[in-house]
C-alpha positions as MATLAB code, in Angstrom:
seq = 'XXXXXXXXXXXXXXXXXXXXXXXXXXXXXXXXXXXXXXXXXXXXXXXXXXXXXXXXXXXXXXXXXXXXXXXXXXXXXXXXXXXXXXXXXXXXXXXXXXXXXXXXXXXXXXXXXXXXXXXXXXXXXXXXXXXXXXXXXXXXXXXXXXXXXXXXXXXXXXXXXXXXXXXXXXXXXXXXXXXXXXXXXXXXXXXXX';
ca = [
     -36.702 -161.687  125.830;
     -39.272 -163.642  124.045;
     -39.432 -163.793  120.190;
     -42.370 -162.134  120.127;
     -41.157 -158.681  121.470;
     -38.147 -159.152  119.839;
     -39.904 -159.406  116.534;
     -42.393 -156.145  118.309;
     -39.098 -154.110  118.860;
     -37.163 -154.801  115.304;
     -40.392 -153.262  113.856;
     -40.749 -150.226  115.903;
     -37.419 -149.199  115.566;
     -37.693 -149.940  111.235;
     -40.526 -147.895  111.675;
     -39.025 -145.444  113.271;
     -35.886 -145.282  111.345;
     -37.827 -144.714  108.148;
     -40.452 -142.123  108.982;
     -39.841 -138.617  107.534;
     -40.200 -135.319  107.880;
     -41.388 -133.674  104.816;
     -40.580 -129.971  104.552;
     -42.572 -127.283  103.094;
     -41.452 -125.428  100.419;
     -38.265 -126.037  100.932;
     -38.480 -129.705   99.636;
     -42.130 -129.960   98.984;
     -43.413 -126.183   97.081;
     -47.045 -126.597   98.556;
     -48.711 -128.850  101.139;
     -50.381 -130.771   98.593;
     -47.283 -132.541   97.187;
     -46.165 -132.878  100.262;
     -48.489 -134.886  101.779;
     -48.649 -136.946   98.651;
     -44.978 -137.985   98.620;
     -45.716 -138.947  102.849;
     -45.680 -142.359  103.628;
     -47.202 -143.546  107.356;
     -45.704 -142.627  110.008;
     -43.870 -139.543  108.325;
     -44.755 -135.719  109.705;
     -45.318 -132.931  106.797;
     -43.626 -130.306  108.502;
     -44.870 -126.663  107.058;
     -42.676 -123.515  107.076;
     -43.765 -119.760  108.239;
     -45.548 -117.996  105.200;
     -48.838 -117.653  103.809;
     -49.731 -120.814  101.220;
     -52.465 -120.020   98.672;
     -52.328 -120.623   95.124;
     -53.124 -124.534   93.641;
     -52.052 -127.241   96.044;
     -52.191 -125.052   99.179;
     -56.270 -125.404   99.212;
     -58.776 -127.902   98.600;
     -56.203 -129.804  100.641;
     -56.992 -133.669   99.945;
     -55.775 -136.120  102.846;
     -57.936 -139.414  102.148;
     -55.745 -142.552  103.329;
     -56.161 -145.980  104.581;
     -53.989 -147.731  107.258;
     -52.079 -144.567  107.463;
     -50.627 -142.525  109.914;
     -49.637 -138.774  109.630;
     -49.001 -135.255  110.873;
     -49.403 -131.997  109.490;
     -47.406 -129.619  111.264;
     -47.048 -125.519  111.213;
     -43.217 -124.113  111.663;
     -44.472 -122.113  114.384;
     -48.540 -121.927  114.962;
     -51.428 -120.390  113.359;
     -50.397 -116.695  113.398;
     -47.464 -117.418  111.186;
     -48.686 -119.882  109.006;
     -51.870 -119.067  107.353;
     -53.852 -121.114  104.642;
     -55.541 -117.990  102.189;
     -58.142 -120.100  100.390;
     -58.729 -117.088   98.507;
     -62.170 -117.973   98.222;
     -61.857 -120.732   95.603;
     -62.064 -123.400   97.629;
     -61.823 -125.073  101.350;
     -58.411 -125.718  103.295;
     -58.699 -129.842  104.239;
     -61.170 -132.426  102.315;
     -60.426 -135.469  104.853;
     -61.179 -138.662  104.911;
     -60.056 -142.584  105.015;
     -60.302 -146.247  107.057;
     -58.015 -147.101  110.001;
     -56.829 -143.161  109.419;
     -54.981 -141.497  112.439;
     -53.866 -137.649  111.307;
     -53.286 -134.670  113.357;
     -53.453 -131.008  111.799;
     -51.607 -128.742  114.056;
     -50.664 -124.505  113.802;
     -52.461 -123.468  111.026;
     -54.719 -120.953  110.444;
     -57.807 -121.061  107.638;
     -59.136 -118.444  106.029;
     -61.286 -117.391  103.221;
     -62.898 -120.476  102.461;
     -66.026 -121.476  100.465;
     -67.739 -124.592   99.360;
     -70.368 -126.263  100.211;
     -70.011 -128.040  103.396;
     -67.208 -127.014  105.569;
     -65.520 -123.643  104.150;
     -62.311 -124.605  106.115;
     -62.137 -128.163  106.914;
     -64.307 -131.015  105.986;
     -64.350 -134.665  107.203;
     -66.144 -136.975  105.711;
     -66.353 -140.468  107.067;
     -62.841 -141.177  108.433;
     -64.052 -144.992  109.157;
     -62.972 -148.067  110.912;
     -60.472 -147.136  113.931;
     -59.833 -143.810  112.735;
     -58.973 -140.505  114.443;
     -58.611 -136.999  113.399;
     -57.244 -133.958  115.841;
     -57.084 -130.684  115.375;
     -54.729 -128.793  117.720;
     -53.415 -125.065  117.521;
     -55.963 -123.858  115.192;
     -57.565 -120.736  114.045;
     -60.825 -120.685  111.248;
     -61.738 -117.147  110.276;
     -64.079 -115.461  107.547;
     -64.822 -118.815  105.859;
     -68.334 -119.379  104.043;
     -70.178 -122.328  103.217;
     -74.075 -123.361  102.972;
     -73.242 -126.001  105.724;
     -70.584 -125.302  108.337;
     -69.293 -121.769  107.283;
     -65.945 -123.371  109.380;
     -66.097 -127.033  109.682;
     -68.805 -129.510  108.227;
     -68.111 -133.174  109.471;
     -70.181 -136.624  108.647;
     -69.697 -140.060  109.724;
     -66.967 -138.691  111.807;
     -65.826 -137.815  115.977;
     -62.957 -135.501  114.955;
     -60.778 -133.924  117.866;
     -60.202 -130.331  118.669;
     -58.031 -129.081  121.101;
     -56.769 -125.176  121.798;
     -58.943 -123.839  118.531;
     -60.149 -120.470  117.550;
     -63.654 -120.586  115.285;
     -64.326 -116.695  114.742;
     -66.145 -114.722  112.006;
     -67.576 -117.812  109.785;
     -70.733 -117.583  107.745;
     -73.382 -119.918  106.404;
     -77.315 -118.957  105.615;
     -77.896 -122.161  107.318;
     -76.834 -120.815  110.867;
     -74.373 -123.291  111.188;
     -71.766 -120.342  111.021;
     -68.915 -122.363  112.317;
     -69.452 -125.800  113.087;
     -71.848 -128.213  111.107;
     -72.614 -132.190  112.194;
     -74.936 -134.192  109.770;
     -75.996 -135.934  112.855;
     -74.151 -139.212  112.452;
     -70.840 -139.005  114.782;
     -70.105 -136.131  116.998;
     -67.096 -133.696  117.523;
     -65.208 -132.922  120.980;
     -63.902 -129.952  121.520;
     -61.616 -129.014  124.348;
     -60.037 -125.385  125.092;
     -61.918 -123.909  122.036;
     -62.838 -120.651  121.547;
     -66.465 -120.228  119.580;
     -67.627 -117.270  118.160;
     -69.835 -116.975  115.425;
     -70.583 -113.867  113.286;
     -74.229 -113.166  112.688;
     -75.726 -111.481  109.570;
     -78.874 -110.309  109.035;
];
């Protein structure tokens, strides 16, 4: 073996020895501090329950050269982010960023853009999947669900039900620069007159 793989292989398996899995609450109490003690590479790993309260909205994930998952116990019906309408669930954004959110589901958000998720600008070689997700009864002016800019964010097997926004983005807004894919998702947008 040359001493280039060997040198390839002694860092994958450091890498691997030291990444984490960060539990909440039974180590971490809310997915805020969590994610904050994560280094890359490590998995925040989220128990059954419903999170609201400080630290368990207005989610902030905003990294450079930084790997990381986000992780439900056991998918979106039995972990559930109540936003409680002070806030969004996940502000995201970074350079040379690769996160995936999986098993959660949003509710009762509000802000301005994006009343459950937004991503803004997740630069360089960055990418950002959503899997397992459900976004329900979440408000904003922009993207009553999801508002992304400057971004090509990934989701796969979600529910977007029952958002609002005067704007008639109810679920999904795009400022135009990027673009979303969306695979297995199930679309349904409330209307109100």
């Amino acid at each position: 073996m040359n001493t280039y793989k060997q040198i390839f292989l002694l860092i994958l398996i450091y890498t691997k020895a030291y990444s984490e899995i960060l539990i909440v609450p039974t180590n971490y109490h809310n997915i805020q501090s969590g994610i904050d003690a994560s280094q890359s590479g490590d998995t925040v790993l989220v128990q059954d329950g419903m999170y609201s309260g400080e630290g368990n909205y207005n989610i902030e994930i905003v990294k450079s050269s930084f790997t990381l998952t986000v992780l439900s116990e056991s998918g979106p019906d039995s972990c559930i982010i109540d936003c409680q309408w002070v806030g969004r669930g996940f502000d995201i954004g970074g350079y040379d960023f690769h996160l995936k959110v999986s098993g959660f589901t949003i509710k009762n958000g509000v802000e301005d853009c994006g009343g459950g998720i937004q991503l803004g600008g997740p630069f360089g070689e960055s990418s950002v999947e959503f899997d397992r997700m459900i976004f329900v009864d979440n408000y904003a002016d922009l993207g009553g669900a999801i508002c992304y800019i400057f971004s090509y964010p990934l989701f796969k097997n979600c529910v977007i039900i029952s958002n609002y926004s005067p704007s008639n983005a109810h679920g999904i807004y795009n400022s135009g620069y990027g673009h979303g894919t969306f695979s297995n998702c199930i679309i349904m947008d409330m209307l109100y007159n």
